[in-house]
Structure formats: C-alpha cells, structure tokens
Amino acid sequence: MTLDHRLDAEYEELRRTVEQFAHDVVAPKIGEYYEQDEFPYEIVREMGRMGLFGLPFPEEYGGMGGDYFALCLALEELARVDSSVAITLEAGVSLGAMPIYRFGTDEQKRTWLPKLCSGEMLGAFGLTEPECGSDAGGTRTTARLDPETDEWVINGTKCFITNSGTDITGLVTVTAVTGRKPDGRPLISSIIVPSGTPGFTVAKKYSKVGWNASDTRELSFDDCRVPAANLLGEPGRGYAQFLRILDEGRIAISALATGLAQGCVDESVTYARTREAFGRPIGDNQAIQFKIADMEMRAHTARLAWRDAASRLLHEEPFKKEAALAKLYSSEIAVTNAREATQIHGGYGFMNEYPVARMWRDSKILEIGEGTSEVQRMLIARELGLTG
C-alpha cells in the first residue's frame, strides 16, 4: 500500500485553472475594488461562469459534480491573491448553498440550487447575533408558526452576515427559536428567508478593517413572514444542522487561510529577489531567508492539515477534531505570515498598493470568523475527552 499526497490530474487541472484566473483576472482589478469598498460583481460573474459556485454540487442541480475538496482547492488559490473574493465564494457555497443541499427538500433544492450554483444568486447564513457571538446556542431571534396563514413570523437581529446585501443576494437561511424543550432549553430551527421579504431589513455595509471587497451586514426581522414550507430540515434541529455546516466550513476557511499564508510567501520571495539594500538583493541576507523559509513551512503544514480534514469528510469519517485543528492552525499562521511579509517589505508593506498590506488587514478575521481560536481549542479538547 502506498500513500500519495499528490493531486490527481482532475484536481490539478482545477487548481491550475483557478490559479491562472486569480493572477490574470483577480489580481489586476481587486485592489481598486478593495480601496473603494466595492463588491466585485464583474469578478463574481466570471467565477460563476467558470462553475466555481457549483463545484461541490451534483449536476442535476446545476453543479459541477465535484466535491468539497475541489471547492477548497479553489479557495486556496483565490486567497493567494485576494481574500475578499475567496470569502465571497466560501460563504456563497459552504454557508449559503450547502445547508439547502444538505438539509433541504427536493422542492427547495430545485428552487434554489441552480441559481446558487451558477453564481447568478448568492445565499447567506444568518447565525451570529449581536448579543450571542460564539454562543450560537443563545439565539434570541424567534419564529412562531401562525396557524391561520401557515406562515413563520420571524423577529430578531443577525450580525456580521457575509453576502447578505448584494444586488444578487437571493436568500438568507436564519436560525430562530421555534419552541422550548421540557427543560426550558430552546428548540432552534432553520428557515429560508428570500431577499425582499416584507419585514426583512438589510442594514448598510459595515466599515471593516479587512475583506473590504466582500459584503458584510446586519439583518433585522420585524414580523417577517415566510411560508411554513420554508422550514429547512427538521423542526428543532437547526442548531445541530448548522454545527455540521460550521464543521465543514472550517475546512474551507482553513484552505482560505492557507492560501493567504502562501500568498505572503509568494509576495515576499518576489520582493526579496528584487529589492536591493546596501548594494545587493535583501534576499541574499540570511535573516530574510530564514523568515521566508519559516513562512513556507507554516503554509505547507497548514495545507496538509486542511487536506487531511477534507479527505476525512469525503470518506465519511469523523472530521470534527481535524477540521478544528486545521482551522486553528491555518488561521493563526496566516496572521503570522502576514505580519512577517509586512516586515520584509518594510515601509512598502504598509502601503495599500502592495498586496501584503491587504493580506495583513485580511488575516486577523480568520482567527474569529466561523469559530474563534478559543472555540477551536474547546472543540479539540472535547474531542480528546476533556470536558467540564
């Protein structure tokens, strides 16, 4: 028996295709979008035409017939150039469309997935709330079923929701308390809310430190009514469903973080070869060489971690711990690599015209979004049998 970590021909072709797209299409344009806080509709449309939003979904729903590993490969290559574009794809697929694919009825899948897979429409994932943060089980948004109209009536607020307010956003799947267990704990369900539904208000974009070319907003629901048929999955199982979605999403975020970390290496190698100080390239200095060597070591190790977690997912093996390990490690080394890349670039690293400045600003959120580093450590400890 042999163990081969190399990509097969199909995966490698995808990786190369996305790599070329990132360098030829994303890199020349994204800086302007980023500095103007504009959503890159043109780039997203091209990603849709390439089939990136449909990578892990079956062809019967308009997908590419690929898998989650293929999605993560694409995310890593995009994030080597820009994280705003990568997070738009990640959230649109793993958080927007995947819950419908995993838990939706046949009718829900036929209704929503074709447009989500084509990139014609974006979906969003409404979980986080202003007063709950990492405590997703503390959901305060409520939904009651009106028996006279057979509609869910939703009230509450969600925050930090990616892809929720673009011109092509078509739906947000929200978690809401729909009842109580005998011991008083909430029953949380998931409900699909189409964009433009009366009572559903999307706030203006946040002013963010990073990810400036992605869409992030607060959402509010004031007696927002949707049909009872918009329930996603089993009633009272919304929390469990989204925990599964978050486990998968952490692999995707790990791939994205790995891409950012590798992008820092790419930019630092190029700069070290061309930037001269005291009559020679700074890359001739051992101090710079060691910094970049350590950066490459971190990115390589992070790649092994997310690929291991993704492999376990594809083989239907337990992957919760491995996903948490990958997300924790890759997000923290992305921050480290971004800091070191900025240091290598010196004053130029503080200038927004250089990609490493954008990477530095984008990296920190990776230790927070889709489960903070502290939450990942809790999950790992629990999987090791440590409770309390």
mmCIF file of C-alpha atoms in Angstrom:
data_model
loop_
_atom_site.group_PDB
_atom_site.id
_atom_site.type_symbol
_atom_site.label_atom_id
_atom_site.label_comp_id
_atom_site.label_asym_id
_atom_site.label_seq_id
_atom_site.Cartn_x
_atom_site.Cartn_y
_atom_site.Cartn_z
ATOM 1 C CA MET A 1 0.000 0.000 0.000
ATOM 2 C CA THR A 2 1.348 3.425 -0.951
ATOM 3 C CA LEU A 3 0.425 6.835 0.386
ATOM 4 C CA ASP A 4 0.428 9.608 -2.217
ATOM 5 C CA HIS A 5 -0.337 13.201 -1.248
ATOM 6 C CA ARG A 6 -0.094 14.473 -4.805
ATOM 7 C CA LEU A 7 -3.217 15.741 -6.563
ATOM 8 C CA ASP A 8 -4.674 13.609 -9.313
ATOM 9 C CA ALA A 9 -4.955 15.049 -12.829
ATOM 10 C CA GLU A 10 -8.501 16.403 -12.440
ATOM 11 C CA TYR A 11 -7.779 18.218 -9.180
ATOM 12 C CA GLU A 12 -4.500 19.584 -10.524
ATOM 13 C CA GLU A 13 -6.213 20.910 -13.635
ATOM 14 C CA LEU A 14 -8.761 22.710 -11.465
ATOM 15 C CA ARG A 15 -6.037 24.129 -9.242
ATOM 16 C CA ARG A 16 -4.088 25.460 -12.211
ATOM 17 C CA THR A 17 -7.202 26.924 -13.815
ATOM 18 C CA VAL A 18 -8.141 28.847 -10.672
ATOM 19 C CA GLU A 19 -4.529 29.876 -10.109
ATOM 20 C CA GLN A 20 -4.405 31.410 -13.591
ATOM 21 C CA PHE A 21 -7.784 33.088 -13.117
ATOM 22 C CA ALA A 22 -6.641 34.582 -9.811
ATOM 23 C CA HIS A 23 -3.481 36.039 -11.327
ATOM 24 C CA ASP A 24 -4.902 37.107 -14.693
ATOM 25 C CA VAL A 25 -8.350 38.385 -13.661
ATOM 26 C CA VAL A 26 -8.481 38.977 -9.898
ATOM 27 C CA ALA A 27 -5.025 40.421 -9.213
ATOM 28 C CA PRO A 28 -5.151 43.344 -11.700
ATOM 29 C CA LYS A 29 -8.592 44.536 -10.578
ATOM 30 C CA ILE A 30 -9.161 43.695 -6.928
ATOM 31 C CA GLY A 31 -7.052 46.490 -5.417
ATOM 32 C CA GLU A 32 -9.363 49.153 -6.808
ATOM 33 C CA TYR A 33 -12.479 47.345 -5.585
ATOM 34 C CA TYR A 34 -10.860 46.906 -2.185
ATOM 35 C CA GLU A 35 -9.880 50.525 -1.703
ATOM 36 C CA GLN A 36 -13.307 51.748 -2.801
ATOM 37 C CA ASP A 37 -15.175 49.233 -0.596
ATOM 38 C CA GLU A 38 -16.976 47.919 -3.658
ATOM 39 C CA PHE A 39 -18.305 44.424 -4.247
ATOM 40 C CA PRO A 40 -16.556 42.886 -7.318
ATOM 41 C CA TYR A 41 -19.641 41.924 -9.332
ATOM 42 C CA GLU A 42 -17.673 41.520 -12.565
ATOM 43 C CA ILE A 43 -15.239 39.066 -10.972
ATOM 44 C CA VAL A 44 -18.041 37.151 -9.252
ATOM 45 C CA ARG A 45 -19.882 36.805 -12.571
ATOM 46 C CA GLU A 46 -16.769 35.318 -14.142
ATOM 47 C CA MET A 47 -16.409 32.922 -11.218
ATOM 48 C CA GLY A 48 -19.992 31.878 -11.800
ATOM 49 C CA ARG A 49 -19.351 31.244 -15.494
ATOM 50 C CA MET A 50 -16.370 29.081 -14.518
ATOM 51 C CA GLY A 51 -18.660 26.966 -12.344
ATOM 52 C CA LEU A 52 -16.836 27.699 -9.080
ATOM 53 C CA PHE A 53 -20.060 28.243 -7.114
ATOM 54 C CA GLY A 54 -21.299 24.828 -8.229
ATOM 55 C CA LEU A 55 -18.109 22.861 -7.592
ATOM 56 C CA PRO A 56 -19.327 20.503 -4.813
ATOM 57 C CA PHE A 57 -22.900 20.012 -6.044
ATOM 58 C CA PRO A 58 -24.435 17.374 -8.354
ATOM 59 C CA GLU A 59 -25.072 18.204 -11.989
ATOM 60 C CA GLU A 60 -28.808 17.604 -11.528
ATOM 61 C CA TYR A 61 -28.944 20.851 -9.527
ATOM 62 C CA GLY A 62 -26.738 22.795 -11.905
ATOM 63 C CA GLY A 63 -23.498 21.940 -10.133
ATOM 64 C CA MET A 64 -20.180 20.725 -11.482
ATOM 65 C CA GLY A 65 -20.394 17.264 -9.927
ATOM 66 C CA GLY A 66 -17.256 17.794 -7.869
ATOM 67 C CA ASP A 67 -16.716 17.659 -4.124
ATOM 68 C CA TYR A 68 -15.747 19.702 -1.087
ATOM 69 C CA PHE A 69 -12.054 19.088 -1.710
ATOM 70 C CA ALA A 70 -12.367 20.753 -5.121
ATOM 71 C CA LEU A 71 -14.006 23.775 -3.510
ATOM 72 C CA CYS A 72 -11.165 24.072 -1.003
ATOM 73 C CA LEU A 73 -8.551 23.889 -3.743
ATOM 74 C CA ALA A 74 -10.236 26.797 -5.491
ATOM 75 C CA LEU A 75 -10.446 28.778 -2.254
ATOM 76 C CA GLU A 76 -6.749 28.361 -1.534
ATOM 77 C CA GLU A 77 -5.740 29.563 -4.991
ATOM 78 C CA LEU A 78 -8.061 32.581 -4.865
ATOM 79 C CA ALA A 79 -6.869 33.572 -1.389
ATOM 80 C CA ARG A 80 -3.238 33.521 -2.538
ATOM 81 C CA VAL A 81 -4.214 36.684 -4.425
ATOM 82 C CA ASP A 82 -7.202 38.100 -2.507
ATOM 83 C CA SER A 83 -9.349 37.036 0.436
ATOM 84 C CA SER A 84 -12.417 39.170 -0.312
ATOM 85 C CA VAL A 85 -13.065 37.193 -3.486
ATOM 86 C CA ALA A 86 -12.277 33.926 -1.712
ATOM 87 C CA ILE A 87 -14.643 34.578 1.198
ATOM 88 C CA THR A 88 -17.420 35.520 -1.220
ATOM 89 C CA LEU A 89 -17.078 32.067 -2.793
ATOM 90 C CA GLU A 90 -16.652 30.298 0.546
ATOM 91 C CA ALA A 91 -19.705 31.883 2.135
ATOM 92 C CA GLY A 92 -21.780 31.561 -1.016
ATOM 93 C CA VAL A 93 -21.121 27.829 -1.268
ATOM 94 C CA SER A 94 -20.431 26.364 2.170
ATOM 95 C CA LEU A 95 -22.752 28.691 4.104
ATOM 96 C CA GLY A 96 -25.297 29.813 1.501
ATOM 97 C CA ALA A 97 -25.972 26.820 -0.719
ATOM 98 C CA MET A 98 -24.679 23.865 1.304
ATOM 99 C CA PRO A 99 -27.399 23.990 4.023
ATOM 100 C CA ILE A 100 -30.039 23.715 1.305
ATOM 101 C CA TYR A 101 -28.208 20.829 -0.335
ATOM 102 C CA ARG A 102 -27.611 19.001 2.960
ATOM 103 C CA PHE A 103 -30.995 19.523 4.584
ATOM 104 C CA GLY A 104 -33.444 20.876 2.004
ATOM 105 C CA THR A 105 -36.430 19.166 0.477
ATOM 106 C CA ASP A 106 -36.363 18.191 -3.194
ATOM 107 C CA GLU A 107 -38.501 21.227 -3.966
ATOM 108 C CA GLN A 108 -36.192 23.570 -2.042
ATOM 109 C CA LYS A 109 -33.180 22.166 -3.866
ATOM 110 C CA ARG A 110 -34.821 22.522 -7.282
ATOM 111 C CA THR A 111 -35.949 26.048 -6.446
ATOM 112 C CA TRP A 112 -32.705 27.489 -5.115
ATOM 113 C CA LEU A 113 -29.650 25.427 -6.047
ATOM 114 C CA PRO A 114 -29.494 26.017 -9.834
ATOM 115 C CA LYS A 115 -29.175 29.798 -9.414
ATOM 116 C CA LEU A 116 -26.826 29.435 -6.443
ATOM 117 C CA CYS A 117 -24.610 27.008 -8.368
ATOM 118 C CA SER A 118 -24.396 29.320 -11.379
ATOM 119 C CA GLY A 119 -23.403 32.325 -9.281
ATOM 120 C CA GLU A 120 -26.430 34.158 -10.608
ATOM 121 C CA MET A 121 -27.619 34.308 -6.993
ATOM 122 C CA LEU A 122 -25.810 34.359 -3.651
ATOM 123 C CA GLY A 123 -27.072 32.819 -0.441
ATOM 124 C CA ALA A 124 -26.167 33.818 3.113
ATOM 125 C CA PHE A 125 -26.048 32.122 6.509
ATOM 126 C CA GLY A 126 -27.796 34.009 9.333
ATOM 127 C CA LEU A 127 -26.453 32.586 12.590
ATOM 128 C CA THR A 128 -24.484 35.173 14.600
ATOM 129 C CA GLU A 129 -26.399 37.653 16.757
ATOM 130 C CA PRO A 130 -25.253 40.895 18.423
ATOM 131 C CA GLU A 131 -25.501 39.593 21.998
ATOM 132 C CA CYS A 132 -24.537 35.962 21.411
ATOM 133 C CA GLY A 133 -21.290 35.894 19.431
ATOM 134 C CA SER A 134 -19.658 32.477 19.859
ATOM 135 C CA ASP A 135 -22.652 31.228 21.856
ATOM 136 C CA ALA A 136 -24.748 30.207 18.846
ATOM 137 C CA GLY A 137 -26.987 28.226 21.169
ATOM 138 C CA GLY A 138 -28.015 31.503 22.799
ATOM 139 C CA THR A 139 -30.078 32.504 19.758
ATOM 140 C CA ARG A 140 -32.694 35.151 20.559
ATOM 141 C CA THR A 141 -34.295 35.512 17.155
ATOM 142 C CA THR A 142 -37.719 33.879 17.302
ATOM 143 C CA ALA A 143 -40.096 32.367 14.771
ATOM 144 C CA ARG A 144 -43.677 31.343 15.544
ATOM 145 C CA LEU A 145 -45.959 29.474 13.197
ATOM 146 C CA ASP A 146 -49.190 31.365 12.524
ATOM 147 C CA PRO A 147 -51.825 28.614 12.097
ATOM 148 C CA GLU A 148 -54.239 30.927 10.301
ATOM 149 C CA THR A 149 -51.843 31.781 7.471
ATOM 150 C CA ASP A 150 -49.472 28.798 7.749
ATOM 151 C CA GLU A 151 -46.548 31.200 7.884
ATOM 152 C CA TRP A 152 -43.499 31.656 10.079
ATOM 153 C CA VAL A 153 -43.402 35.053 11.774
ATOM 154 C CA ILE A 154 -39.767 35.967 12.448
ATOM 155 C CA ASN A 155 -38.427 38.626 14.818
ATOM 156 C CA GLY A 156 -34.811 39.324 15.719
ATOM 157 C CA THR A 157 -31.423 40.539 14.555
ATOM 158 C CA LYS A 158 -28.397 38.910 12.968
ATOM 159 C CA CYS A 159 -24.935 40.462 12.582
ATOM 160 C CA PHE A 160 -21.724 40.010 10.588
ATOM 161 C CA ILE A 161 -23.548 38.187 7.792
ATOM 162 C CA THR A 162 -21.485 37.734 4.612
ATOM 163 C CA ASN A 163 -23.117 38.063 1.162
ATOM 164 C CA SER A 164 -26.387 39.214 2.736
ATOM 165 C CA GLY A 165 -26.908 42.547 0.982
ATOM 166 C CA THR A 166 -25.520 42.353 -2.535
ATOM 167 C CA ASP A 167 -27.619 43.042 -5.615
ATOM 168 C CA ILE A 168 -27.577 39.304 -6.351
ATOM 169 C CA THR A 169 -28.319 38.002 -2.842
ATOM 170 C CA GLY A 170 -31.379 35.788 -3.136
ATOM 171 C CA LEU A 171 -31.859 34.323 0.317
ATOM 172 C CA VAL A 172 -30.657 34.143 3.889
ATOM 173 C CA THR A 173 -31.131 30.996 5.943
ATOM 174 C CA VAL A 174 -31.653 32.073 9.550
ATOM 175 C CA THR A 175 -31.698 30.210 12.833
ATOM 176 C CA ALA A 176 -34.560 31.057 15.176
ATOM 177 C CA VAL A 177 -36.091 29.758 18.391
ATOM 178 C CA THR A 178 -39.323 27.975 17.434
ATOM 179 C CA GLY A 179 -40.189 26.423 20.792
ATOM 180 C CA ARG A 180 -38.910 25.084 24.098
ATOM 181 C CA LYS A 181 -37.843 21.664 25.311
ATOM 182 C CA PRO A 182 -39.380 20.283 28.539
ATOM 183 C CA ASP A 183 -36.314 21.507 30.460
ATOM 184 C CA GLY A 184 -36.724 25.024 29.072
ATOM 185 C CA ARG A 185 -33.893 24.926 26.579
ATOM 186 C CA PRO A 186 -34.686 26.456 23.180
ATOM 187 C CA LEU A 187 -35.674 24.492 20.118
ATOM 188 C CA ILE A 188 -33.816 26.151 17.248
ATOM 189 C CA SER A 189 -34.955 25.720 13.663
ATOM 190 C CA SER A 190 -33.601 26.935 10.308
ATOM 191 C CA ILE A 191 -35.809 28.947 7.967
ATOM 192 C CA ILE A 192 -35.165 30.224 4.437
ATOM 193 C CA VAL A 193 -35.949 33.929 4.060
ATOM 194 C CA PRO A 194 -35.891 35.234 0.467
ATOM 195 C CA SER A 195 -34.404 38.686 -0.098
ATOM 196 C CA GLY A 196 -37.013 41.409 -0.346
ATOM 197 C CA THR A 197 -39.469 39.724 2.000
ATOM 198 C CA PRO A 198 -41.502 42.379 3.876
ATOM 199 C CA GLY A 199 -40.197 42.810 7.412
ATOM 200 C CA PHE A 200 -36.693 41.709 6.405
ATOM 201 C CA THR A 201 -34.319 44.700 6.518
ATOM 202 C CA VAL A 202 -30.685 44.707 5.419
ATOM 203 C CA ALA A 203 -28.535 47.408 7.017
ATOM 204 C CA LYS A 204 -25.777 49.326 5.255
ATOM 205 C CA LYS A 205 -22.396 47.672 4.892
ATOM 206 C CA TYR A 206 -20.083 47.583 7.878
ATOM 207 C CA SER A 207 -16.940 49.687 7.782
ATOM 208 C CA LYS A 208 -14.355 46.917 8.155
ATOM 209 C CA VAL A 209 -10.622 46.637 8.743
ATOM 210 C CA GLY A 210 -10.295 43.994 6.024
ATOM 211 C CA TRP A 211 -12.237 41.964 3.456
ATOM 212 C CA ASN A 212 -13.262 45.350 2.068
ATOM 213 C CA ALA A 213 -14.388 43.959 -1.285
ATOM 214 C CA SER A 214 -16.787 41.499 0.338
ATOM 215 C CA ASP A 215 -20.310 42.198 1.580
ATOM 216 C CA THR A 216 -20.993 42.040 5.341
ATOM 217 C CA ARG A 217 -24.115 43.429 7.021
ATOM 218 C CA GLU A 218 -26.522 43.369 9.934
ATOM 219 C CA LEU A 219 -30.002 41.951 9.316
ATOM 220 C CA SER A 220 -33.216 42.616 11.183
ATOM 221 C CA PHE A 221 -36.581 40.843 11.114
ATOM 222 C CA ASP A 222 -39.744 42.621 12.227
ATOM 223 C CA ASP A 223 -42.797 40.350 11.935
ATOM 224 C CA CYS A 224 -41.204 38.967 8.780
ATOM 225 C CA ARG A 225 -43.490 36.328 7.287
ATOM 226 C CA VAL A 226 -42.452 33.399 5.099
ATOM 227 C CA PRO A 227 -44.362 30.219 4.185
ATOM 228 C CA ALA A 228 -44.233 27.271 6.568
ATOM 229 C CA ALA A 229 -42.665 25.322 3.690
ATOM 230 C CA ASN A 230 -39.528 27.490 4.062
ATOM 231 C CA LEU A 231 -38.510 25.454 7.108
ATOM 232 C CA LEU A 232 -35.107 23.932 6.293
ATOM 233 C CA GLY A 233 -34.652 20.429 7.641
ATOM 234 C CA GLU A 234 -36.355 19.097 10.733
ATOM 235 C CA PRO A 235 -38.048 21.471 13.205
ATOM 236 C CA GLY A 236 -35.913 21.976 16.289
ATOM 237 C CA ARG A 237 -32.799 20.623 14.553
ATOM 238 C CA GLY A 238 -31.497 23.911 13.198
ATOM 239 C CA TYR A 239 -28.704 24.211 15.737
ATOM 240 C CA ALA A 240 -27.420 20.696 15.058
ATOM 241 C CA GLN A 241 -27.663 21.272 11.312
ATOM 242 C CA PHE A 242 -25.609 24.423 11.441
ATOM 243 C CA LEU A 243 -22.996 22.809 13.678
ATOM 244 C CA ARG A 244 -22.444 20.335 10.842
ATOM 245 C CA ILE A 245 -22.269 23.182 8.341
ATOM 246 C CA LEU A 246 -19.752 25.002 10.532
ATOM 247 C CA ASP A 247 -17.585 21.880 10.843
ATOM 248 C CA GLU A 248 -17.396 21.682 7.056
ATOM 249 C CA GLY A 249 -16.945 25.436 6.740
ATOM 250 C CA ARG A 250 -13.905 25.337 8.982
ATOM 251 C CA ILE A 251 -12.117 23.185 6.433
ATOM 252 C CA ALA A 252 -12.951 25.748 3.764
ATOM 253 C CA ILE A 253 -11.749 28.629 5.951
ATOM 254 C CA SER A 254 -8.565 26.675 6.632
ATOM 255 C CA ALA A 255 -7.953 26.357 2.901
ATOM 256 C CA LEU A 256 -8.577 30.080 2.510
ATOM 257 C CA ALA A 257 -6.176 30.894 5.363
ATOM 258 C CA THR A 258 -3.571 28.599 3.839
ATOM 259 C CA GLY A 259 -3.918 30.492 0.575
ATOM 260 C CA LEU A 260 -3.362 33.812 2.312
ATOM 261 C CA ALA A 261 -0.309 32.392 4.107
ATOM 262 C CA GLN A 262 1.095 31.095 0.798
ATOM 263 C CA GLY A 263 0.348 34.389 -0.896
ATOM 264 C CA CYS A 264 2.501 36.089 1.726
ATOM 265 C CA VAL A 265 5.338 33.734 0.790
ATOM 266 C CA ASP A 266 4.852 34.421 -2.923
ATOM 267 C CA GLU A 267 4.952 38.184 -2.474
ATOM 268 C CA SER A 268 7.903 38.044 -0.077
ATOM 269 C CA VAL A 269 10.016 35.889 -2.389
ATOM 270 C CA THR A 270 9.365 38.247 -5.312
ATOM 271 C CA TYR A 271 10.161 41.319 -3.220
ATOM 272 C CA ALA A 272 13.273 39.791 -1.647
ATOM 273 C CA ARG A 273 14.670 38.993 -5.085
ATOM 274 C CA THR A 274 14.148 42.480 -6.490
ATOM 275 C CA ARG A 275 14.503 44.859 -3.540
ATOM 276 C CA GLU A 276 18.101 45.938 -3.050
ATOM 277 C CA ALA A 277 19.690 47.383 0.072
ATOM 278 C CA PHE A 278 23.397 48.072 0.636
ATOM 279 C CA GLY A 279 24.133 47.060 -2.926
ATOM 280 C CA ARG A 280 22.505 43.623 -3.072
ATOM 281 C CA PRO A 281 19.043 41.979 -3.000
ATOM 282 C CA ILE A 282 17.676 41.676 0.519
ATOM 283 C CA GLY A 283 17.010 38.006 -0.256
ATOM 284 C CA ASP A 284 20.764 37.434 -0.001
ATOM 285 C CA ASN A 285 20.522 38.140 3.721
ATOM 286 C CA GLN A 286 20.146 35.065 5.881
ATOM 287 C CA ALA A 287 17.737 36.850 8.225
ATOM 288 C CA ILE A 288 15.288 37.348 5.330
ATOM 289 C CA GLN A 289 15.877 33.837 4.026
ATOM 290 C CA PHE A 290 15.058 32.333 7.407
ATOM 291 C CA LYS A 291 11.882 34.401 7.733
ATOM 292 C CA ILE A 292 10.629 33.244 4.346
ATOM 293 C CA ALA A 293 11.654 29.638 4.979
ATOM 294 C CA ASP A 294 9.600 29.639 8.191
ATOM 295 C CA MET A 295 6.659 31.185 6.328
ATOM 296 C CA GLU A 296 6.815 28.427 3.699
ATOM 297 C CA MET A 297 6.998 25.779 6.438
ATOM 298 C CA ARG A 298 3.836 27.128 8.061
ATOM 299 C CA ALA A 299 1.883 27.311 4.807
ATOM 300 C CA HIS A 300 2.931 23.783 3.825
ATOM 301 C CA THR A 301 1.887 22.362 7.184
ATOM 302 C CA ALA A 302 -1.448 24.190 7.081
ATOM 303 C CA ARG A 303 -2.101 22.726 3.627
ATOM 304 C CA LEU A 304 -1.525 19.211 4.938
ATOM 305 C CA ALA A 305 -3.931 19.910 7.806
ATOM 306 C CA TRP A 306 -6.872 21.090 5.700
ATOM 307 C CA ARG A 307 -6.352 18.378 3.124
ATOM 308 C CA ASP A 308 -6.406 15.736 5.851
ATOM 309 C CA ALA A 309 -9.668 17.110 7.247
ATOM 310 C CA ALA A 310 -11.196 17.337 3.768
ATOM 311 C CA SER A 311 -10.162 13.769 2.987
ATOM 312 C CA ARG A 312 -11.884 12.535 6.132
ATOM 313 C CA LEU A 313 -15.029 14.446 5.174
ATOM 314 C CA LEU A 314 -15.070 12.924 1.687
ATOM 315 C CA HIS A 315 -14.569 9.421 3.086
ATOM 316 C CA GLU A 316 -17.425 9.960 5.567
ATOM 317 C CA GLU A 317 -15.090 9.579 8.518
ATOM 318 C CA PRO A 318 -15.243 11.676 11.716
ATOM 319 C CA PHE A 319 -13.586 15.006 10.972
ATOM 320 C CA LYS A 320 -14.702 17.470 13.661
ATOM 321 C CA LYS A 321 -11.361 17.468 15.504
ATOM 322 C CA GLU A 322 -9.313 17.604 12.306
ATOM 323 C CA ALA A 323 -11.393 20.497 10.979
ATOM 324 C CA ALA A 324 -10.861 22.411 14.218
ATOM 325 C CA LEU A 325 -7.128 21.653 14.168
ATOM 326 C CA ALA A 326 -6.836 22.831 10.577
ATOM 327 C CA LYS A 327 -8.849 25.989 11.149
ATOM 328 C CA LEU A 328 -6.980 26.885 14.328
ATOM 329 C CA TYR A 329 -3.506 26.317 12.924
ATOM 330 C CA SER A 330 -4.017 27.820 9.478
ATOM 331 C CA SER A 331 -5.724 30.960 10.759
ATOM 332 C CA GLU A 332 -3.021 31.661 13.315
ATOM 333 C CA ILE A 333 -0.150 31.069 10.884
ATOM 334 C CA ALA A 334 -1.896 33.272 8.314
ATOM 335 C CA VAL A 335 -1.701 36.136 10.803
ATOM 336 C CA THR A 336 1.956 35.335 11.492
ATOM 337 C CA ASN A 337 2.874 35.123 7.813
ATOM 338 C CA ALA A 338 1.057 38.374 7.047
ATOM 339 C CA ARG A 339 2.956 40.124 9.822
ATOM 340 C CA GLU A 340 6.300 38.743 8.635
ATOM 341 C CA ALA A 341 5.576 39.603 4.998
ATOM 342 C CA THR A 342 4.804 43.177 6.010
ATOM 343 C CA GLN A 343 8.067 43.316 7.954
ATOM 344 C CA ILE A 344 10.041 42.025 4.971
ATOM 345 C CA HIS A 345 8.502 44.711 2.760
ATOM 346 C CA GLY A 346 9.391 47.414 5.279
ATOM 347 C CA GLY A 347 7.640 50.717 4.678
ATOM 348 C CA TYR A 348 6.206 49.443 1.400
ATOM 349 C CA GLY A 349 4.372 46.745 3.334
ATOM 350 C CA PHE A 350 2.336 49.500 4.974
ATOM 351 C CA MET A 351 1.226 50.870 1.619
ATOM 352 C CA ASN A 352 -2.088 49.613 0.251
ATOM 353 C CA GLU A 353 -0.709 49.353 -3.284
ATOM 354 C CA TYR A 354 1.213 46.276 -2.146
ATOM 355 C CA PRO A 355 -0.810 43.036 -1.757
ATOM 356 C CA VAL A 356 0.808 42.204 1.584
ATOM 357 C CA ALA A 357 -0.833 45.261 3.149
ATOM 358 C CA ARG A 358 -4.197 43.866 2.082
ATOM 359 C CA MET A 359 -3.229 40.412 3.385
ATOM 360 C CA TRP A 360 -2.192 41.885 6.720
ATOM 361 C CA ARG A 361 -5.572 43.592 7.092
ATOM 362 C CA ASP A 362 -7.466 40.498 5.965
ATOM 363 C CA SER A 363 -5.694 37.925 8.109
ATOM 364 C CA LYS A 364 -6.971 38.750 11.607
ATOM 365 C CA ILE A 365 -10.615 37.922 10.922
ATOM 366 C CA LEU A 366 -9.553 34.350 10.137
ATOM 367 C CA GLU A 367 -8.937 33.808 13.865
ATOM 368 C CA ILE A 368 -12.504 34.962 14.578
ATOM 369 C CA GLY A 369 -14.943 34.024 11.814
ATOM 370 C CA GLU A 370 -16.635 30.592 11.727
ATOM 371 C CA GLY A 371 -15.427 29.873 15.238
ATOM 372 C CA THR A 372 -12.773 31.781 17.157
ATOM 373 C CA SER A 373 -9.411 30.258 18.016
ATOM 374 C CA GLU A 374 -10.676 29.834 21.560
ATOM 375 C CA VAL A 375 -13.702 27.861 20.333
ATOM 376 C CA GLN A 376 -11.449 25.644 18.212
ATOM 377 C CA ARG A 377 -9.344 24.827 21.250
ATOM 378 C CA MET A 378 -12.504 23.952 23.188
ATOM 379 C CA LEU A 379 -13.638 21.620 20.399
ATOM 380 C CA ILE A 380 -10.259 19.918 20.188
ATOM 381 C CA ALA A 381 -10.159 19.406 23.948
ATOM 382 C CA ARG A 382 -13.661 17.909 23.930
ATOM 383 C CA GLU A 383 -12.760 15.545 21.116
ATOM 384 C CA LEU A 384 -9.806 14.421 23.235
ATOM 385 C CA GLY A 385 -12.229 13.538 26.011
ATOM 386 C CA LEU A 386 -11.635 16.589 28.190
ATOM 387 C CA THR A 387 -14.927 18.011 29.494
ATOM 388 C CA GLY A 388 -16.025 20.413 32.155
#
